[in-house]
Coordinates of N, CA, C and O in Angstrom, one line a residue:
C255 N 0.9 -1.2 0.2 CA -0.4 0.0 0.2 C 0.8 1.2 0.0 O 1.8 1.2 0.9
V256 N 0.5 1.8 -0.4 CA 0.8 3.8 -0.2 C 0.4 4.8 0.1 O -1.0 4.8 -0.1
D257 N 0.8 5.3 1.5 CA -0.4 6.4 2.7 C -0.2 7.9 1.6 O 0.3 7.7 0.5
G258 N -0.9 8.6 2.3 CA -1.0 9.5 1.5 C 0.3 10.7 0.9 O 0.3 11.8 0.3
R259 N 1.2 10.3 1.8 CA 2.8 11.0 1.8 C 3.5 10.4 0.8 O 4.8 10.7 0.9
G260 N 3.0 9.2 0.5 CA 3.9 8.7 -1.0 C 4.9 7.5 0.1 O 5.7 6.7 -0.7
K261 N 4.6 7.4 1.2 CA 5.5 5.9 2.4 C 4.9 5.1 1.9 O 3.7 4.7 1.8
R262 N 5.7 3.6 1.4 CA 5.4 2.8 1.2 C 5.3 2.1 2.6 O 5.8 2.1 3.6
C263 N 4.1 1.2 2.9 CA 3.7 0.2 3.8 C 4.0 -1.4 3.6 O 3.8 -1.6 2.8
V264 N 4.6 -1.8 4.6 CA 5.4 -3.3 4.6 C 4.2 -3.9 5.1 O 4.2 -5.6 4.9
G265 N 3.4 -3.5 6.0 CA 2.4 -4.5 7.0 C 2.8 -4.7 8.1 O 3.8 -5.1 8.4
A266 N 2.1 -4.3 9.3 CA 2.4 -5.1 10.7 C 1.2 -4.9 11.4 O 1.5 -4.7 12.5
T267 N 0.4 -5.7 11.1 CA -0.8 -5.6 12.3 C -0.6 -7.2 12.9 O 0.0 -7.8 12.3
G268 N -1.2 -7.0 13.7 CA -1.2 -8.0 14.7 C -2.5 -8.6 15.0 O -3.7 -8.0 15.0
Y269 N -2.9 -9.4 16.0 CA -4.2 -10.0 16.2 C -4.6 -8.5 17.3 O -6.1 -8.1 17.5
F270 N -4.0 -8.1 17.9 CA -4.8 -6.9 18.6 C -4.1 -5.1 18.2 O -3.7 -4.7 19.6
G271 N -3.9 -5.1 17.3 CA -3.8 -3.8 16.4 C -2.5 -4.3 16.2 O -1.6 -4.8 15.3
V272 N -1.3 -2.9 16.0 CA 0.0 -3.1 15.5 C 1.0 -4.2 16.6 O 0.9 -3.8 17.2
S273 N 1.7 -4.8 15.9 CA 3.1 -5.5 16.1 C 4.0 -4.8 16.4 O 4.3 -4.2 15.7
P274 N 4.5 -4.7 17.2 CA 6.0 -3.8 17.8 C 6.9 -4.5 16.2 O 7.0 -5.7 15.8
V275 N 8.0 -3.4 15.6 CA 8.7 -3.7 14.5 C 10.2 -4.1 15.2 O 10.2 -3.4 16.2
F276 N 11.0 -5.1 15.0 CA 12.3 -5.1 15.3 C 13.4 -5.1 14.1 O 12.8 -5.7 13.4
F277 N 14.4 -3.8 14.6 CA 15.1 -3.9 13.2 C 16.6 -5.3 12.9 O 16.7 -5.5 14.5
S278 N 17.0 -5.5 12.4 CA 18.3 -6.4 12.3 C 19.6 -5.3 12.6 O 19.6 -4.0 12.7
P279 N 20.4 -5.8 13.6 CA 21.9 -5.3 13.6 C 22.4 -4.4 12.4 O 22.9 -3.3 12.6
D280 N 22.5 -4.9 11.0 CA 22.8 -4.2 10.4 C 22.0 -3.0 9.8 O 22.7 -2.4 8.5
G281 N 20.5 -3.5 10.0 CA 20.1 -2.1 9.5 C 19.2 -2.7 8.4 O 18.2 -1.8 8.0
H282 N 19.1 -3.9 7.8 CA 18.7 -4.2 6.4 C 17.1 -5.0 6.5 O 16.4 -4.8 5.7
L283 N 17.1 -5.4 8.0 CA 16.0 -6.0 7.4 C 15.1 -5.5 8.9 O 15.4 -5.2 9.7
L284 N 13.8 -5.6 8.7 CA 12.8 -5.6 9.5 C 11.8 -6.9 9.5 O 11.7 -7.7 9.0
A285 N 11.6 -7.3 11.3 CA 10.7 -8.0 11.6 C 9.3 -8.2 12.6 O 9.8 -7.6 13.2
W286 N 8.8 -8.8 12.1 CA 7.1 -8.5 13.0 C 6.6 -9.5 12.9 O 6.6 -10.8 12.3
C287 N 5.4 -9.8 14.0 CA 4.7 -11.0 13.6 C 3.1 -10.6 13.2 O 2.6 -9.4 13.6
G288 N 2.9 -11.0 12.0 CA 1.7 -10.9 11.8 C 0.6 -12.0 11.7 O 1.1 -12.7 12.4
Y289 N -0.8 -11.7 11.4 CA -1.8 -12.8 11.5 C -1.4 -13.8 11.1 O -2.0 -15.3 11.2
K290 N -0.1 -14.3 9.4 CA 0.0 -15.4 9.3 C 1.2 -16.2 10.4 O 1.6 -16.9 9.8
G291 N 1.9 -15.2 10.4 CA 3.2 -15.5 11.3 C 4.1 -14.4 11.7 O 4.2 -13.2 11.4
I292 N 5.5 -14.8 11.6 CA 6.8 -14.3 11.7 C 7.2 -13.5 10.5 O 7.3 -14.7 9.1
F293 N 7.2 -12.2 9.6 CA 7.8 -11.7 8.5 C 9.2 -11.2 8.6 O 8.9 -10.2 9.9
L294 N 9.6 -10.9 7.6 CA 10.9 -9.9 7.4 C 10.6 -9.3 6.1 O 10.4 -9.6 5.6
F295 N 11.0 -7.8 6.2 CA 11.0 -7.0 5.6 C 12.4 -6.8 5.0 O 13.1 -6.2 5.6
D296 N 12.6 -6.7 3.8 CA 13.9 -6.7 3.2 C 14.5 -5.0 2.9 O 13.8 -4.8 1.7
L297 N 14.9 -3.6 3.6 CA 14.8 -2.6 3.3 C 15.5 -2.6 1.9 O 14.9 -1.5 1.4
R298 N 16.5 -3.2 1.7 CA 17.4 -2.8 0.3 C 16.4 -3.4 -0.6 O 16.3 -2.7 -1.7
S299 N 15.9 -4.9 -0.6 CA 15.1 -4.7 -2.0 C 14.2 -4.8 -2.0 O 13.2 -4.9 -3.3
G300 N 13.3 -4.3 -1.1 CA 11.7 -3.9 -1.0 C 10.6 -5.2 -0.8 O 9.3 -5.4 -0.9
R301 N 11.5 -6.7 -0.6 CA 10.7 -7.9 -0.3 C 10.3 -8.1 1.2 O 10.9 -8.3 1.8
R302 N 9.2 -8.4 1.0 CA 8.6 -9.7 2.3 C 8.4 -10.8 2.2 O 8.2 -11.2 1.2
R303 N 9.1 -11.3 3.3 CA 8.6 -12.9 3.0 C 8.3 -13.5 4.7 O 8.9 -12.6 5.6
L304 N 7.3 -14.6 4.5 CA 7.0 -15.0 5.8 C 8.1 -16.0 6.1 O 8.4 -17.2 5.0
I305 N 8.2 -15.8 7.3 CA 9.5 -17.0 7.8 C 9.0 -18.3 8.7 O 10.1 -19.1 9.2
S306 N 8.0 -18.2 9.4 CA 7.6 -18.9 10.2 C 5.6 -18.7 10.5 O 5.4 -17.7 10.5
K307 N 5.2 -19.7 10.5 CA 3.7 -19.6 10.3 C 3.3 -19.9 11.3 O 2.3 -20.4 11.7
S308 N 3.9 -19.4 12.3 CA 3.8 -19.8 14.2 C 2.3 -18.7 14.1 O 2.5 -17.4 13.9
T309 N 1.2 -19.3 14.7 CA 0.1 -18.5 14.6 C -0.3 -17.9 15.9 O -1.1 -17.0 16.2
S310 N 0.2 -18.4 17.2 CA 0.6 -17.8 18.5 C 2.0 -17.0 18.4 O 2.9 -17.2 18.5
C311 N 1.4 -16.0 17.9 CA 2.7 -14.6 17.5 C 3.2 -14.0 18.8 O 3.0 -14.1 19.7
S312 N 4.8 -14.0 18.5 CA 5.6 -13.6 19.0 C 5.9 -12.2 19.6 O 5.6 -11.0 18.8
Y313 N 5.8 -11.8 21.1 CA 6.0 -10.7 21.1 C 7.5 -10.0 21.4 O 7.8 -9.0 21.9
A314 N 8.7 -11.1 21.3 CA 9.9 -10.9 21.5 C 10.4 -11.4 19.8 O 10.2 -12.8 20.0
I315 N 11.1 -10.9 19.3 CA 11.6 -11.2 18.0 C 13.4 -10.6 18.0 O 13.7 -9.6 18.1
V316 N 14.6 -11.3 18.1 CA 15.6 -10.7 18.0 C 16.8 -11.6 16.8 O 16.2 -12.8 16.6
F317 N 17.5 -10.8 16.4 CA 18.2 -10.8 15.6 C 19.6 -11.5 16.0 O 20.0 -10.9 17.2
S318 N 20.4 -12.5 15.5 CA 21.7 -12.8 15.8 C 22.6 -11.6 15.7 O 22.0 -10.6 14.6
P319 N 23.6 -11.5 16.0 CA 24.8 -10.1 15.8 C 24.7 -10.0 14.6 O 25.3 -8.4 14.3
D320 N 25.1 -11.1 13.8 CA 25.5 -11.3 12.3 C 24.1 -10.2 11.2 O 24.6 -10.8 10.0
S321 N 23.1 -10.7 11.9 CA 21.8 -10.3 11.2 C 21.4 -11.4 10.3 O 20.6 -11.5 9.6
R322 N 22.1 -12.8 10.3 CA 21.5 -14.1 9.7 C 20.8 -15.0 10.2 O 19.9 -15.4 9.5
R323 N 20.6 -14.8 11.1 CA 19.3 -15.8 12.3 C 18.6 -14.8 13.0 O 18.8 -13.6 13.4
V324 N 17.4 -15.3 13.4 CA 16.4 -14.9 13.9 C 15.8 -15.8 15.0 O 16.0 -17.6 14.9
A325 N 15.9 -15.3 16.5 CA 15.2 -15.8 17.4 C 13.8 -15.4 17.9 O 13.7 -14.2 18.0
F326 N 12.8 -16.5 17.8 CA 11.8 -15.7 18.6 C 10.7 -16.8 19.8 O 11.2 -17.6 19.7
L327 N 10.1 -15.9 20.5 CA 9.1 -16.9 21.3 C 8.2 -17.1 20.8 O 7.1 -16.2 20.1
S328 N 7.3 -18.1 21.0 CA 6.2 -18.5 20.6 C 5.7 -19.4 21.2 O 6.4 -20.3 22.6
T329 N 4.2 -19.8 21.3 CA 3.3 -20.6 22.8 C 2.7 -21.8 21.5 O 2.4 -22.6 22.3
A330 N 3.1 -21.5 19.7 CA 3.0 -23.1 19.2 C 3.5 -23.2 18.2 O 3.8 -22.2 18.0
T331 N 3.9 -24.2 17.4 CA 4.5 -24.7 16.4 C 4.0 -25.3 15.5 O 4.3 -24.9 14.3
T332 N 2.7 -25.2 15.8 CA 1.6 -24.9 14.3 C 0.7 -24.9 14.4 O 0.4 -24.0 15.1
E333 N -0.4 -24.9 13.4 CA -1.5 -24.1 13.5 C -2.6 -24.5 14.2 O -3.3 -23.7 14.6
K334 N -2.3 -25.4 15.1 CA -3.2 -26.1 16.3 C -2.8 -25.3 17.7 O -1.2 -25.5 17.5
A335 N -3.4 -24.9 18.0 CA -3.0 -25.1 19.7 C -2.7 -25.8 20.2 O -3.4 -27.1 20.3
M336 N -1.7 -25.9 21.5 CA -1.3 -27.2 22.0 C -1.6 -27.2 23.6 O -1.8 -25.7 24.3
L337 N -2.1 -27.7 24.2 CA -3.0 -27.9 25.5 C -2.0 -28.7 26.0 O -1.9 -30.1 25.9
P338 N -1.2 -28.7 27.4 CA -1.4 -27.1 28.2 C -0.4 -26.4 27.0 O 0.2 -26.9 26.7
P339 N -0.6 -25.0 27.1 CA 0.2 -24.3 26.6 C 1.9 -24.5 27.2 O 2.4 -24.3 27.8
L340 N 2.5 -24.2 25.8 CA 3.9 -24.7 25.8 C 4.9 -23.3 25.7 O 4.0 -22.6 24.4
G341 N 5.4 -22.8 26.1 CA 6.6 -21.8 25.3 C 7.6 -22.2 24.8 O 8.5 -23.3 25.1
F342 N 7.8 -21.8 23.6 CA 9.4 -22.0 22.8 C 10.1 -21.2 22.3 O 9.6 -19.8 21.9
V343 N 11.5 -21.2 22.4 CA 12.1 -20.3 21.4 C 12.7 -21.2 20.5 O 13.3 -22.6 20.3
I344 N 12.6 -20.2 19.5 CA 12.9 -21.0 17.9 C 13.9 -19.8 17.5 O 13.9 -18.7 17.1
V345 N 14.4 -20.7 16.9 CA 16.0 -19.9 16.0 C 15.8 -20.7 14.6 O 15.3 -22.0 14.2
T346 N 15.7 -19.8 13.3 CA 15.6 -19.9 12.1 C 16.8 -19.1 11.6 O 17.1 -17.8 12.1
D347 N 17.2 -19.3 10.2 CA 18.0 -18.3 9.6 C 16.7 -17.4 8.8 O 15.5 -17.2 8.9
V348 N 17.4 -16.1 8.3 CA 16.6 -15.2 7.6 C 15.8 -15.6 6.6 O 14.5 -14.9 6.0
N349 N 16.1 -16.6 5.5 CA 15.4 -16.9 4.7 C 14.2 -18.1 5.8 O 13.5 -18.4 4.7
G350 N 14.1 -18.4 6.9 CA 13.1 -19.3 6.8 C 13.2 -20.8 6.8 O 12.6 -21.4 7.3
R351 N 14.7 -20.8 6.7 CA 15.1 -22.5 6.6 C 16.1 -22.9 8.4 O 16.3 -21.8 8.6
N352 N 16.3 -23.8 8.2 CA 17.0 -24.5 9.6 C 16.6 -24.0 10.8 O 17.2 -23.7 11.8
R353 N 15.2 -24.3 10.9 CA 14.4 -24.2 12.0 C 14.6 -25.1 12.9 O 14.5 -26.0 12.6
R354 N 15.1 -24.4 14.4 CA 15.1 -25.2 15.2 C 14.4 -25.0 16.3 O 14.4 -23.4 16.8
T355 N 13.9 -26.0 17.7 CA 13.1 -25.2 18.5 C 14.4 -25.7 19.5 O 14.9 -26.7 19.9
I356 N 15.1 -24.3 20.3 CA 15.9 -24.7 21.1 C 15.7 -24.7 22.7 O 16.4 -24.8 23.2
F357 N 14.3 -24.5 23.0 CA 14.3 -24.2 24.3 C 12.6 -24.3 24.5 O 11.6 -23.8 24.1
T358 N 12.3 -25.5 25.4 CA 10.8 -25.6 26.1 C 10.4 -25.2 27.3 O 11.4 -25.9 27.8
T359 N 9.2 -24.6 27.5 CA 8.9 -24.6 28.8 C 7.4 -24.9 28.9 O 7.0 -24.2 27.7
K360 N 7.0 -25.1 30.3 CA 5.7 -24.8 30.5 C 5.6 -23.5 31.2 O 3.8 -22.7 31.8
S361 N 6.5 -22.8 31.6 CA 6.2 -21.5 32.1 C 6.0 -20.5 31.3 O 6.8 -20.5 30.1
P362 N 5.6 -19.3 31.5 CA 5.4 -18.1 30.4 C 6.5 -17.9 30.2 O 7.6 -17.5 30.9
L363 N 7.0 -17.2 29.1 CA 8.5 -16.9 28.5 C 7.9 -15.3 28.4 O 7.4 -14.5 27.9
L364 N 8.6 -14.5 29.3 CA 8.7 -13.0 29.0 C 9.4 -12.1 28.8 O 9.1 -10.8 28.3
G365 N 10.7 -12.4 28.0 CA 11.9 -11.9 27.2 C 13.1 -12.5 26.3 O 12.9 -13.7 26.9
L366 N 13.7 -12.0 25.3 CA 14.6 -12.4 25.1 C 15.7 -11.7 24.3 O 15.0 -10.3 24.4
A367 N 16.8 -11.7 24.0 CA 17.4 -11.2 24.1 C 19.1 -11.9 23.4 O 19.3 -12.8 23.3
W368 N 19.7 -11.5 22.3 CA 20.9 -12.4 21.4 C 21.8 -11.3 21.8 O 21.7 -10.0 20.9
D369 N 23.1 -11.4 22.4 CA 23.9 -11.3 22.7 C 25.3 -10.7 21.2 O 25.1 -11.4 20.7
N370 N 26.1 -9.6 21.5 CA 27.3 -10.0 20.8 C 28.1 -10.9 20.7 O 29.5 -11.1 20.2
R371 N 28.0 -12.0 21.8 CA 29.1 -12.9 22.1 C 28.0 -14.4 21.4 O 28.3 -15.6 21.8
D372 N 26.9 -14.2 20.9 CA 26.3 -15.3 20.0 C 25.3 -16.3 21.2 O 25.2 -17.4 20.9
R373 N 25.1 -15.6 22.3 CA 24.4 -16.4 23.2 C 22.9 -15.9 23.3 O 22.5 -14.4 23.4
I374 N 22.1 -16.6 24.0 CA 20.7 -16.0 23.9 C 20.0 -15.9 25.3 O 20.4 -16.9 25.8
H375 N 19.9 -15.0 25.5 CA 19.0 -14.7 26.9 C 18.1 -14.7 27.3 O 16.9 -13.9 26.5
L376 N 16.9 -15.4 27.7 CA 15.8 -16.0 28.0 C 15.4 -15.7 29.4 O 15.6 -15.9 30.4
L377 N 13.8 -15.1 29.6 CA 13.7 -14.7 31.0 C 11.8 -15.4 31.0 O 11.2 -15.3 30.3
S378 N 11.9 -16.4 32.0 CA 10.9 -16.7 32.6 C 10.5 -16.6 33.7 O 11.3 -15.9 34.5
M379 N 9.2 -17.3 34.0 CA 8.8 -16.8 35.5 C 9.6 -17.2 36.5 O 10.3 -18.4 36.5
G380 N 10.5 -16.4 37.1 CA 11.7 -16.4 38.2 C 12.4 -16.9 37.7 O 13.5 -17.5 38.1
R381 N 13.2 -17.2 36.3 CA 14.0 -18.1 35.9 C 15.0 -17.0 35.0 O 14.2 -16.1 34.1
L382 N 16.3 -16.9 35.1 CA 17.1 -16.1 34.1 C 18.5 -16.6 32.9 O 18.6 -17.4 34.1
M383 N 17.5 -17.5 31.9 CA 19.1 -18.4 31.6 C 19.8 -17.7 30.3 O 19.2 -17.0 29.5
T384 N 21.0 -18.4 30.1 CA 21.8 -17.9 28.7 C 21.9 -19.3 28.0 O 22.5 -20.3 28.7
L385 N 21.4 -19.5 26.6 CA 21.8 -20.5 25.8 C 23.0 -20.3 24.6 O 22.9 -19.0 24.5
T386 N 23.2 -21.0 24.0 CA 23.9 -21.1 22.8 C 22.5 -20.7 22.2 O 21.3 -21.3 22.2
S387 N 23.0 -20.5 20.6 CA 22.2 -20.2 19.5 C 21.9 -22.1 19.3 O 20.5 -22.1 18.2
T388 N 22.5 -22.9 19.5 CA 21.9 -24.5 19.5 C 21.0 -24.9 20.6 O 20.7 -25.9 20.4
G389 N 20.9 -24.1 21.6 CA 20.1 -24.8 23.1 C 20.8 -25.1 24.0 O 20.2 -25.2 24.7
R390 N 22.2 -25.2 24.0 CA 23.0 -25.8 25.1 C 22.7 -24.7 26.2 O 23.1 -23.5 25.9
R391 N 22.1 -25.0 27.4 CA 22.2 -24.1 28.6 C 23.6 -23.3 29.0 O 24.3 -24.7 29.2
L392 N 23.9 -22.6 29.3 CA 25.5 -21.8 29.6 C 25.2 -21.4 31.5 O 25.7 -21.6 31.8
S393 N 24.1 -21.2 32.2 CA 23.5 -20.5 32.7 C 22.0 -20.7 33.2 O 21.4 -20.5 32.4
D394 N 22.2 -20.8 34.6 CA 20.2 -20.5 34.9 C 20.4 -20.4 36.3 O 21.0 -20.7 37.0
I395 N 19.7 -18.9 36.6 CA 19.6 -17.9 37.4 C 18.3 -17.8 38.2 O 17.4 -17.2 37.1
A396 N 18.1 -18.2 39.2 CA 17.1 -17.9 39.9 C 16.5 -16.2 40.1 O 17.6 -16.0 41.1
V397 N 15.7 -15.7 39.8 CA 15.3 -14.4 39.9 C 14.0 -14.3 40.5 O 13.4 -14.4 40.3
A398 N 13.8 -13.1 41.3 CA 12.6 -12.6 41.7 C 11.5 -13.2 41.9 O 10.4 -12.5 41.7
G399 N 11.5 -14.1 41.6 CA 10.2 -15.0 41.6 C 8.7 -14.7 40.4 O 9.5 -14.4 39.4
D400 N 7.8 -14.7 41.0 CA 7.2 -14.3 39.8 C 6.5 -12.7 40.1 O 6.1 -12.4 39.1
T401 N 7.5 -12.1 40.6 CA 6.9 -10.7 40.4 C 7.8 -9.9 39.3 O 8.0 -8.8 39.2
T402 N 8.8 -10.6 38.7 CA 9.9 -10.4 37.8 C 8.6 -9.1 36.3 O 7.9 -10.1 36.1
L403 N 8.7 -8.5 36.4 CA 7.9 -7.2 35.6 C 9.2 -7.2 34.0 O 8.5 -7.5 32.9
I404 N 10.4 -7.1 34.1 CA 10.8 -6.6 32.8 C 11.9 -6.9 33.1 O 12.8 -6.7 34.2
A405 N 12.6 -7.3 32.0 CA 14.2 -7.6 31.6 C 14.9 -6.7 30.7 O 14.5 -6.6 30.1
G406 N 16.0 -6.3 31.0 CA 16.7 -5.9 29.7 C 18.0 -6.4 29.4 O 18.8 -6.5 30.7
W407 N 18.3 -6.5 28.2 CA 19.7 -6.9 28.1 C 20.4 -6.0 27.1 O 20.5 -4.9 26.0
S408 N 22.0 -5.7 27.6 CA 23.2 -5.0 27.2 C 24.0 -6.0 25.6 O 23.5 -7.0 25.7
A409 N 24.5 -5.5 24.2 CA 24.9 -6.0 23.3 C 25.9 -6.8 24.3 O 26.0 -8.0 23.1
G410 N 26.6 -6.7 25.3 CA 27.5 -7.1 25.8 C 27.0 -8.5 26.7 O 28.2 -9.0 27.6
G411 N 25.9 -8.1 27.2 CA 25.4 -9.5 28.0 C 25.2 -9.0 29.3 O 24.6 -10.0 30.0
E412 N 25.0 -8.0 30.1 CA 24.7 -7.5 30.9 C 23.0 -7.9 31.3 O 23.0 -7.3 29.8
V413 N 22.6 -8.0 32.1 CA 20.7 -8.0 32.2 C 20.9 -7.5 33.4 O 21.1 -7.5 34.5
A414 N 19.8 -7.0 33.2 CA 19.3 -5.9 34.2 C 17.4 -6.7 34.5 O 16.6 -6.0 33.6
V415 N 17.3 -6.7 35.7 CA 15.7 -7.5 36.0 C 14.9 -6.3 37.0 O 15.7 -6.1 37.7
V416 N 13.9 -6.1 37.1 CA 13.3 -5.3 37.4 C 12.0 -5.8 37.9 O 11.3 -6.2 37.3
D417 N 12.0 -6.1 39.8 CA 10.5 -6.6 40.2 C 9.7 -5.4 39.9 O 9.8 -4.1 40.1
S418 N 8.5 -6.1 40.8 CA 7.1 -5.3 40.7 C 7.2 -4.2 42.0 O 6.4 -3.2 42.3
E419 N 8.2 -4.5 42.7 CA 8.3 -3.6 43.7 C 9.1 -2.2 43.6 O 9.6 -1.3 43.7
G420 N 9.7 -2.7 42.0 CA 11.1 -1.4 41.7 C 12.3 -2.1 42.0 O 13.1 -1.0 41.7
A421 N 12.8 -3.1 42.6 CA 14.0 -3.4 42.7 C 14.7 -3.9 41.6 O 14.1 -4.5 41.0
A422 N 15.8 -3.6 41.2 CA 16.5 -3.9 40.2 C 17.5 -4.6 40.5 O 18.5 -4.1 41.5
V423 N 18.0 -5.5 39.6 CA 19.4 -6.2 40.1 C 19.8 -6.5 38.4 O 19.7 -6.7 37.3
V424 N 21.4 -6.2 38.6 CA 21.9 -6.5 37.1 C 23.1 -7.7 37.4 O 23.6 -7.8 38.5
Y425 N 22.7 -8.4 36.2 CA 23.8 -9.4 36.2 C 24.8 -9.6 34.6 O 24.4 -8.8 34.4
R426 N 25.6 -9.8 35.7 CA 27.4 -9.3 34.7 C 27.3 -11.3 33.8 O 27.3 -12.1 34.6

């Protein structure tokens, strides 16, 4: 589509309105979750492609430091909902091939980051984990229990966790 100012629309609507859009580190790709799954838009070529048909869309999509792979959170891997709901961390290349589920849990997944040392950081209820991009667990730290509200990661791998009382802890 083209809006009234001549800007090109790439599409970023989710089930409940507009989905967050995530930039690749090299600035050439955009990723978002639409009603059909995870999309990438190449800003150089103008091409949009579906890289995952996950219908339980992700609220966290992260790129590898080299912008060649994508990791995202999902609660289902197929078109059919799974009961009980499971959380998954899925890694795929930016072409949608070589897709791997590297982590599965029955706990809600709250956050995801990929640092510049090729480690994936995952926040689950009461747990902060660091994984390799193939899923090998490097660390597993208990944090703030069920009161954890937000976590943020730096490119170097430092993690800040803030609980519902406003207390912040930084892990290195």
